[in-house]
Short mmCIF file of C-alpha atoms in Angstrom, two decimals:
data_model
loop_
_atom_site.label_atom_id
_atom_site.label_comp_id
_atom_site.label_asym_id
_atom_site.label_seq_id
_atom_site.Cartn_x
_atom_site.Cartn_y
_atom_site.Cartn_z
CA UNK A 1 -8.94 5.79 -16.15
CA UNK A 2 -8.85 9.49 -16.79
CA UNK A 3 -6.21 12.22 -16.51
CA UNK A 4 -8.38 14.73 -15.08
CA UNK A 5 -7.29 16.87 -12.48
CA UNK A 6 -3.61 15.77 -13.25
CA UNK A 7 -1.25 18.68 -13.82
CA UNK A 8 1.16 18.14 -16.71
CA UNK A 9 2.87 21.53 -16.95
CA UNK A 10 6.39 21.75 -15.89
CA UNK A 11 5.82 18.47 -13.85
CA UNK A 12 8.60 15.41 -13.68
CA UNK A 13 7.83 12.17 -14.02
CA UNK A 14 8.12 11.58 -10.19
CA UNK A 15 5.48 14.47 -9.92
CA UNK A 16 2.97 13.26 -12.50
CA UNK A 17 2.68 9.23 -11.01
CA UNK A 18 2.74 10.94 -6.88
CA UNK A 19 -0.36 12.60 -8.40
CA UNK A 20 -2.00 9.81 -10.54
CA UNK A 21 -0.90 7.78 -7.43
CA UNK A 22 -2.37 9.99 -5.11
CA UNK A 23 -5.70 9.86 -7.23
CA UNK A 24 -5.80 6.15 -7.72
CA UNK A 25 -3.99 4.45 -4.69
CA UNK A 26 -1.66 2.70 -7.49
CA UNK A 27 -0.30 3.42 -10.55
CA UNK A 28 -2.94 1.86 -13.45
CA UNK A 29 -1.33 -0.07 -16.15
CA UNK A 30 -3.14 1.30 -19.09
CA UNK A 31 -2.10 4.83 -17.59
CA UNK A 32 1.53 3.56 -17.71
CA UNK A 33 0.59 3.54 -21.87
CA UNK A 34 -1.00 6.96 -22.34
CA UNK A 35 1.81 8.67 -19.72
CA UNK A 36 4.73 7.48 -22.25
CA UNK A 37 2.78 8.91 -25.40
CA UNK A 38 1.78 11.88 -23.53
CA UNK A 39 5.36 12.87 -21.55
CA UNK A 40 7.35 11.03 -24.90
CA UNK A 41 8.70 9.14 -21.95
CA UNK A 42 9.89 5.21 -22.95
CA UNK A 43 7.70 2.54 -20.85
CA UNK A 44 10.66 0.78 -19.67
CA UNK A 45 11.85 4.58 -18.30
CA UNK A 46 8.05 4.73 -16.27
CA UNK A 47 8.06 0.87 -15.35
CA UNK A 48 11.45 1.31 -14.15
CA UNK A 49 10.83 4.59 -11.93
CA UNK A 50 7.62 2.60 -10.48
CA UNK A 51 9.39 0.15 -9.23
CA UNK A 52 12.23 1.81 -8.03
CA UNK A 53 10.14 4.08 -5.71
CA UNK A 54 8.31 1.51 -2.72
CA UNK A 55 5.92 4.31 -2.32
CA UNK A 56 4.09 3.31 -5.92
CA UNK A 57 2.29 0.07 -6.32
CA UNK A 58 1.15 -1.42 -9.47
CA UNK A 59 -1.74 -3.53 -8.26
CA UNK A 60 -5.29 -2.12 -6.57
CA UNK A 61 -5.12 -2.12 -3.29
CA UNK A 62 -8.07 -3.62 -1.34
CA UNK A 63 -10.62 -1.32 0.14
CA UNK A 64 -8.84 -1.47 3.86
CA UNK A 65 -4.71 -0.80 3.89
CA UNK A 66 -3.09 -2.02 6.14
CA UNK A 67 0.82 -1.10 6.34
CA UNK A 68 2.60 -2.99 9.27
CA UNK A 69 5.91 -1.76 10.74
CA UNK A 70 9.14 -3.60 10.99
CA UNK A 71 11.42 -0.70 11.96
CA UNK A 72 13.97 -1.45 14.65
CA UNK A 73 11.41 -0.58 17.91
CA UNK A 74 8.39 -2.42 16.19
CA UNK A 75 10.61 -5.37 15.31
CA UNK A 76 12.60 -6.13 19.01
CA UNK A 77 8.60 -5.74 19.80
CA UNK A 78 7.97 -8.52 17.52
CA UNK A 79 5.92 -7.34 14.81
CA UNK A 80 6.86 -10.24 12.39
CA UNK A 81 4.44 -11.87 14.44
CA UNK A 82 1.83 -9.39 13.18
CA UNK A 83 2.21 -10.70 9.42
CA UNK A 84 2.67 -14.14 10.87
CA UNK A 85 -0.76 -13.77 11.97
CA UNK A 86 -2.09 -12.43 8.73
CA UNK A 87 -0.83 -14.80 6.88
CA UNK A 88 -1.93 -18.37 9.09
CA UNK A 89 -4.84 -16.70 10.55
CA UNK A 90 -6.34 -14.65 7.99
CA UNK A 91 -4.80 -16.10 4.24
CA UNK A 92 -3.13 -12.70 3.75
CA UNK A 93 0.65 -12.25 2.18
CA UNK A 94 2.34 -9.12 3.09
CA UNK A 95 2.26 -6.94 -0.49
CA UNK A 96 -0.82 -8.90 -1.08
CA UNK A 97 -4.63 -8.15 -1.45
CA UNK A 98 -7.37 -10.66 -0.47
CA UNK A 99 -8.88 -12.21 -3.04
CA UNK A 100 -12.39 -10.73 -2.42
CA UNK A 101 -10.16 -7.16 -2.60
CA UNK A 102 -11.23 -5.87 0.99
CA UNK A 103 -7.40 -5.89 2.41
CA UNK A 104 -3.79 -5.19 1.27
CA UNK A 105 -0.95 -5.38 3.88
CA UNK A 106 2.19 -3.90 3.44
CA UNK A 107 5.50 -4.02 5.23
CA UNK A 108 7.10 -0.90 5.93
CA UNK A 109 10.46 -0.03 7.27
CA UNK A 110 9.25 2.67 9.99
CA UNK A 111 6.31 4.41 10.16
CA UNK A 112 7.28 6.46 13.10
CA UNK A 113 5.41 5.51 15.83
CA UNK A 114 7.69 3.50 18.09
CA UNK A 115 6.39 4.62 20.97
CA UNK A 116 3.61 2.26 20.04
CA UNK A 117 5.82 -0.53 18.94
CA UNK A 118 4.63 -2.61 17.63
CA UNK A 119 2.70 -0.70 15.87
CA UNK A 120 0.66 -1.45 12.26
CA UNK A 121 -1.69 1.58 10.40
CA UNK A 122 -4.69 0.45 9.55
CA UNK A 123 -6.47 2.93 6.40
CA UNK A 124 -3.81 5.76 7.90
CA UNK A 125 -4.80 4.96 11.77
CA UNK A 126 -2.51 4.22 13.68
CA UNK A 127 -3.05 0.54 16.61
CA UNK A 128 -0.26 0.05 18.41
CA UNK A 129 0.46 -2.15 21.71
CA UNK A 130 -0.08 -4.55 19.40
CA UNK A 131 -0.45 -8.56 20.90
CA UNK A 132 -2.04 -11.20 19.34
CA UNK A 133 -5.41 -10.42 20.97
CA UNK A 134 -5.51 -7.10 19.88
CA UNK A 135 -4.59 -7.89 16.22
CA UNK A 136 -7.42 -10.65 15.60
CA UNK A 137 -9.63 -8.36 17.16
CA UNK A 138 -9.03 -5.21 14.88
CA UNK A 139 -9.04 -7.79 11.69
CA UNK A 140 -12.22 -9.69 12.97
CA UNK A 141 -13.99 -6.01 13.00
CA UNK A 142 -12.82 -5.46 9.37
CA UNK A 143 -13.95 -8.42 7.88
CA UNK A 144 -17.11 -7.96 10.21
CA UNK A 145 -18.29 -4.24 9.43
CA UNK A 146 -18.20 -4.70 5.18
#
């Protein structure tokens, strides 16, 4: 894992791990290391910011995100039912990634589409109308086309 292309200069902490994040989809542990000697930032301080913030993961994510809504339209919509189905149907825990790394699903409080409700954003699309049909369907063809 490199730092290249990572600006340093007058940057916060916050600043530096949206861009390593941004790079990476997840902040690297051995990055975690070589940011505290770099910045002369503690680990604990980094560790502690990570997990503060939702938006920064610590694992890889699998090739496919997918992030499922449970905001207050998605949820009257029943979209626990989505993860319920991801879970029985397809082995996959929400904050999770398979085990052959092709899909992470997320929870997320809103992602503002409640029009669509429920709604879940699949590698930053968004499929809403979501039923049961629909969601095996748009899993099936992501497990199909790798």
């Amino acid at each position: 894992m490199e730092f290249e292309g990572i600006n340093f200069k007058d940057q916060s902490l916050i600043s530096v791990l949206n861009q390593i994040h941004a790079k990476y989809n997840y902040i690297p542990e051995e990055m975690m290391f070589d940011l505290s000697d770099r910045l002369k930032i503690s680990l604990s301080k980094i560790y502690g910011v990570i997990t503060f913030y939702t938006g920064f993961k610590l694992e890889k994510p699998g090739k496919h995100i997918i992030r499922v809504c449970t905001g207050t339209a998605c949820y009257v919509n029943h979209s626990e039912v989505i993860l319920e189905i991801m879970r029985d149907e397809f082995g996959i825990e929400e904050g999770k990634t398979t085990e052959d790394g092709k899909l992470s699903v997320d929870r997320v409080a809103c992602i503002g589409a409640c029009a669509l409700a429920p709604v879940m954003e699949l590698d930053g699309q968004m499929v809403g109308k979501l039923t049961k049909k629909k969601v095996m369907r748009v899993l099936r063809e992501v497990f199909e086309d790798d």
